[in-house]
Amino acid sequence: MTVRLRAHHLLCMLTYVGKGYSAAFTDNYDAIVERLSGGEDILLVAGPDDICRPLLGEDGAHCLNASVVERDALAAAAVGGLLGRPLGPGQRIALDPAVLARMREAFRQGTTRRACSECEWLDLCSRVSAGGFTGTKLVCPG
């Protein structure tokens, strides 16, 4: 199977420690991280993805906002630059320990975080990153 992710979630997954918008959201995110940790690859999509699913039934779901689409574009450019290839909808990414470590180090250094500037989770992610990603749920099979 494949996990469908929008580009900015490539950054969010790096610092995910089990916090989110609701219990349904975090339960869903936990299941997705478990799938990724089990070796499933990522298919980049435009718009709402597997992580967004629990939020889509809410009035004014932010997943559809133009600011989130812009966040996706910035994240795709940053992560694509890091991985040395253009990223966009339809592209696949296979996580392995080396890729995850490169992505986390770039995030920690701030080189891939332009997409995060207006995010409500910025402070939490900054603390997780500064703490060496302790307590994060995503691990890679290796």
PDB file of C-alpha atoms in Angstrom:
ATOM      1  CA  MET A   1       0.000   0.000   0.000  1.00  0.00           C
ATOM      2  CA  THR A   2       0.923   3.635  -0.310  1.00  0.00           C
ATOM      3  CA  VAL A   3       0.381   6.613   1.985  1.00  0.00           C
ATOM      4  CA  ARG A   4      -1.027   9.643   0.176  1.00  0.00           C
ATOM      5  CA  LEU A   5       0.549  12.869   1.501  1.00  0.00           C
ATOM      6  CA  ARG A   6       0.422  16.501   0.472  1.00  0.00           C
ATOM      7  CA  ALA A   7       3.869  18.082   0.348  1.00  0.00           C
ATOM      8  CA  HIS A   8       3.856  20.058   3.593  1.00  0.00           C
ATOM      9  CA  HIS A   9       3.073  16.876   5.528  1.00  0.00           C
ATOM     10  CA  LEU A  10       6.546  15.682   4.503  1.00  0.00           C
ATOM     11  CA  LEU A  11       7.747  18.246   7.043  1.00  0.00           C
ATOM     12  CA  CYS A  12       5.042  17.675   9.659  1.00  0.00           C
ATOM     13  CA  MET A  13       5.757  13.954   9.869  1.00  0.00           C
ATOM     14  CA  LEU A  14       9.347  14.681  10.942  1.00  0.00           C
ATOM     15  CA  THR A  15       8.286  16.113  14.298  1.00  0.00           C
ATOM     16  CA  TYR A  16       5.014  14.296  14.920  1.00  0.00           C
ATOM     17  CA  VAL A  17       4.834  13.352  18.612  1.00  0.00           C
ATOM     18  CA  GLY A  18       1.154  12.445  18.871  1.00  0.00           C
ATOM     19  CA  LYS A  19      -0.381  15.905  19.155  1.00  0.00           C
ATOM     20  CA  GLY A  20      -3.021  17.197  16.767  1.00  0.00           C
ATOM     21  CA  TYR A  21      -6.341  18.894  16.209  1.00  0.00           C
ATOM     22  CA  SER A  22      -8.525  16.196  17.800  1.00  0.00           C
ATOM     23  CA  ALA A  23      -8.465  12.628  19.084  1.00  0.00           C
ATOM     24  CA  ALA A  24      -9.726  11.378  15.710  1.00  0.00           C
ATOM     25  CA  PHE A  25      -6.970  13.313  13.961  1.00  0.00           C
ATOM     26  CA  THR A  26      -4.190  11.932  16.164  1.00  0.00           C
ATOM     27  CA  ASP A  27      -5.574   8.376  15.995  1.00  0.00           C
ATOM     28  CA  ASN A  28      -5.517   8.625  12.204  1.00  0.00           C
ATOM     29  CA  TYR A  29      -2.032  10.207  12.182  1.00  0.00           C
ATOM     30  CA  ASP A  30      -0.734   7.471  14.503  1.00  0.00           C
ATOM     31  CA  ALA A  31      -1.994   4.833  12.035  1.00  0.00           C
ATOM     32  CA  ILE A  32      -0.352   6.626   9.106  1.00  0.00           C
ATOM     33  CA  VAL A  33       2.975   6.918  10.920  1.00  0.00           C
ATOM     34  CA  GLU A  34       2.768   3.228  11.760  1.00  0.00           C
ATOM     35  CA  ARG A  35       2.268   2.442   8.059  1.00  0.00           C
ATOM     36  CA  LEU A  36       5.228   4.634   7.078  1.00  0.00           C
ATOM     37  CA  SER A  37       7.358   3.083   9.815  1.00  0.00           C
ATOM     38  CA  GLY A  38       6.383  -0.308   8.383  1.00  0.00           C
ATOM     39  CA  GLY A  39       7.897   0.575   5.019  1.00  0.00           C
ATOM     40  CA  GLU A  40       5.000   1.927   2.943  1.00  0.00           C
ATOM     41  CA  ASP A  41       6.044   4.531   0.408  1.00  0.00           C
ATOM     42  CA  ILE A  42       4.622   8.019  -0.040  1.00  0.00           C
ATOM     43  CA  LEU A  43       2.633   9.248  -3.021  1.00  0.00           C
ATOM     44  CA  LEU A  44       2.483  13.037  -3.201  1.00  0.00           C
ATOM     45  CA  VAL A  45      -0.968  14.425  -3.895  1.00  0.00           C
ATOM     46  CA  ALA A  46      -2.454  17.868  -4.469  1.00  0.00           C
ATOM     47  CA  GLY A  47      -4.897  18.914  -1.782  1.00  0.00           C
ATOM     48  CA  PRO A  48      -6.257  16.931   1.149  1.00  0.00           C
ATOM     49  CA  ASP A  49      -4.495  13.653   1.856  1.00  0.00           C
ATOM     50  CA  ASP A  50      -4.658  10.698   4.229  1.00  0.00           C
ATOM     51  CA  ILE A  51      -3.681  12.893   7.204  1.00  0.00           C
ATOM     52  CA  CYS A  52      -6.399  15.475   6.418  1.00  0.00           C
ATOM     53  CA  ARG A  53      -9.201  12.904   6.271  1.00  0.00           C
ATOM     54  CA  PRO A  54     -10.592  13.384   9.815  1.00  0.00           C
ATOM     55  CA  LEU A  55     -10.794  17.170   9.329  1.00  0.00           C
ATOM     56  CA  LEU A  56     -12.630  17.230   6.022  1.00  0.00           C
ATOM     57  CA  GLY A  57     -16.106  16.920   7.529  1.00  0.00           C
ATOM     58  CA  GLU A  58     -15.652  20.058   9.646  1.00  0.00           C
ATOM     59  CA  ASP A  59     -17.021  23.435   8.625  1.00  0.00           C
ATOM     60  CA  GLY A  60     -14.203  25.591   7.257  1.00  0.00           C
ATOM     61  CA  ALA A  61     -11.671  22.759   7.147  1.00  0.00           C
ATOM     62  CA  HIS A  62      -8.339  24.525   6.758  1.00  0.00           C
ATOM     63  CA  CYS A  63      -7.068  21.748   4.459  1.00  0.00           C
ATOM     64  CA  LEU A  64      -8.733  23.559   1.563  1.00  0.00           C
ATOM     65  CA  ASN A  65      -7.335  27.043   2.282  1.00  0.00           C
ATOM     66  CA  ALA A  66      -5.103  28.793  -0.245  1.00  0.00           C
ATOM     67  CA  SER A  67      -2.478  29.273   2.492  1.00  0.00           C
ATOM     68  CA  VAL A  68      -2.191  25.504   2.882  1.00  0.00           C
ATOM     69  CA  VAL A  69      -1.790  25.049  -0.875  1.00  0.00           C
ATOM     70  CA  GLU A  70       1.020  27.644  -0.756  1.00  0.00           C
ATOM     71  CA  ARG A  71       2.573  25.755   2.160  1.00  0.00           C
ATOM     72  CA  ASP A  72       2.547  22.626  -0.038  1.00  0.00           C
ATOM     73  CA  ALA A  73       4.353  24.443  -2.859  1.00  0.00           C
ATOM     74  CA  LEU A  74       7.041  25.769  -0.519  1.00  0.00           C
ATOM     75  CA  ALA A  75       7.538  22.373   1.109  1.00  0.00           C
ATOM     76  CA  ALA A  76       7.731  20.562  -2.258  1.00  0.00           C
ATOM     77  CA  ALA A  77      10.420  22.969  -3.437  1.00  0.00           C
ATOM     78  CA  ALA A  78      12.424  22.663  -0.208  1.00  0.00           C
ATOM     79  CA  VAL A  79      12.244  18.882   0.137  1.00  0.00           C
ATOM     80  CA  GLY A  80      12.765  18.415  -3.602  1.00  0.00           C
ATOM     81  CA  GLY A  81      15.915  20.535  -3.397  1.00  0.00           C
ATOM     82  CA  LEU A  82      17.153  18.486  -0.472  1.00  0.00           C
ATOM     83  CA  LEU A  83      16.483  15.198  -2.280  1.00  0.00           C
ATOM     84  CA  GLY A  84      17.864  16.513  -5.570  1.00  0.00           C
ATOM     85  CA  ARG A  85      14.731  16.070  -7.654  1.00  0.00           C
ATOM     86  CA  PRO A  86      11.562  17.975  -8.387  1.00  0.00           C
ATOM     87  CA  LEU A  87       8.616  16.962  -6.236  1.00  0.00           C
ATOM     88  CA  GLY A  88       4.944  17.334  -7.007  1.00  0.00           C
ATOM     89  CA  PRO A  89       1.708  15.397  -7.231  1.00  0.00           C
ATOM     90  CA  GLY A  90       2.249  11.904  -8.579  1.00  0.00           C
ATOM     91  CA  GLN A  91       5.841  11.636  -7.327  1.00  0.00           C
ATOM     92  CA  ARG A  92       6.760   8.835  -4.939  1.00  0.00           C
ATOM     93  CA  ILE A  93       9.160   8.907  -2.021  1.00  0.00           C
ATOM     94  CA  ALA A  94      10.528   5.871  -0.255  1.00  0.00           C
ATOM     95  CA  LEU A  95      11.690   6.606   3.262  1.00  0.00           C
ATOM     96  CA  ASP A  96      14.746   4.898   4.612  1.00  0.00           C
ATOM     97  CA  PRO A  97      16.894   5.760   7.640  1.00  0.00           C
ATOM     98  CA  ALA A  98      19.315   7.889   5.585  1.00  0.00           C
ATOM     99  CA  VAL A  99      16.550   9.914   3.879  1.00  0.00           C
ATOM    100  CA  LEU A 100      14.734  10.456   7.169  1.00  0.00           C
ATOM    101  CA  ALA A 101      17.969  11.564   8.867  1.00  0.00           C
ATOM    102  CA  ARG A 102      18.731  14.030   6.024  1.00  0.00           C
ATOM    103  CA  MET A 103      15.218  15.425   6.164  1.00  0.00           C
ATOM    104  CA  ARG A 104      15.317  15.847   9.934  1.00  0.00           C
ATOM    105  CA  GLU A 105      18.756  17.455   9.894  1.00  0.00           C
ATOM    106  CA  ALA A 106      17.685  19.947   7.201  1.00  0.00           C
ATOM    107  CA  PHE A 107      14.544  20.688   9.216  1.00  0.00           C
ATOM    108  CA  ARG A 108      16.587  21.177  12.395  1.00  0.00           C
ATOM    109  CA  GLN A 109      18.919  23.564  10.574  1.00  0.00           C
ATOM    110  CA  GLY A 110      15.939  25.469   9.166  1.00  0.00           C
ATOM    111  CA  THR A 111      16.802  24.918   5.507  1.00  0.00           C
ATOM    112  CA  THR A 112      13.456  23.267   4.679  1.00  0.00           C
ATOM    113  CA  ARG A 113      11.173  25.221   7.024  1.00  0.00           C
ATOM    114  CA  ARG A 114      10.021  28.183   4.927  1.00  0.00           C
ATOM    115  CA  ALA A 115       6.643  26.460   4.534  1.00  0.00           C
ATOM    116  CA  CYS A 116       6.254  26.395   8.318  1.00  0.00           C
ATOM    117  CA  SER A 117       6.419  30.143   8.933  1.00  0.00           C
ATOM    118  CA  GLU A 118       2.669  30.691   9.439  1.00  0.00           C
ATOM    119  CA  CYS A 119       1.844  27.291  10.921  1.00  0.00           C
ATOM    120  CA  GLU A 120       0.148  27.092  14.314  1.00  0.00           C
ATOM    121  CA  TRP A 121       2.358  24.109  15.202  1.00  0.00           C
ATOM    122  CA  LEU A 122       5.635  25.991  14.577  1.00  0.00           C
ATOM    123  CA  ASP A 123       6.596  26.312  18.252  1.00  0.00           C
ATOM    124  CA  LEU A 124       5.941  22.648  19.017  1.00  0.00           C
ATOM    125  CA  CYS A 125       7.889  21.496  15.964  1.00  0.00           C
ATOM    126  CA  SER A 126      10.754  23.840  16.824  1.00  0.00           C
ATOM    127  CA  ARG A 127      10.961  22.389  20.339  1.00  0.00           C
ATOM    128  CA  VAL A 128      10.873  18.811  19.025  1.00  0.00           C
ATOM    129  CA  SER A 129      13.580  19.597  16.488  1.00  0.00           C
ATOM    130  CA  ALA A 130      15.776  21.403  19.027  1.00  0.00           C
ATOM    131  CA  GLY A 131      15.384  18.391  21.328  1.00  0.00           C
ATOM    132  CA  GLY A 132      16.838  16.031  18.735  1.00  0.00           C
ATOM    133  CA  PHE A 133      13.442  14.674  17.637  1.00  0.00           C
ATOM    134  CA  THR A 134      13.057  12.823  20.932  1.00  0.00           C
ATOM    135  CA  GLY A 135       9.599  11.318  21.271  1.00  0.00           C
ATOM    136  CA  THR A 136       8.764  11.415  17.562  1.00  0.00           C
ATOM    137  CA  LYS A 137       6.683   8.529  16.323  1.00  0.00           C
ATOM    138  CA  LEU A 138       8.107   8.074  12.810  1.00  0.00           C
ATOM    139  CA  VAL A 139      10.927   5.563  12.513  1.00  0.00           C
ATOM    140  CA  CYS A 140      12.212   3.950   9.353  1.00  0.00           C
ATOM    141  CA  PRO A 141      12.766   0.310   8.683  1.00  0.00           C
ATOM    142  CA  GLY A 142      16.333  -0.189   7.851  1.00  0.00           C
TER     143      GLY A 142
END
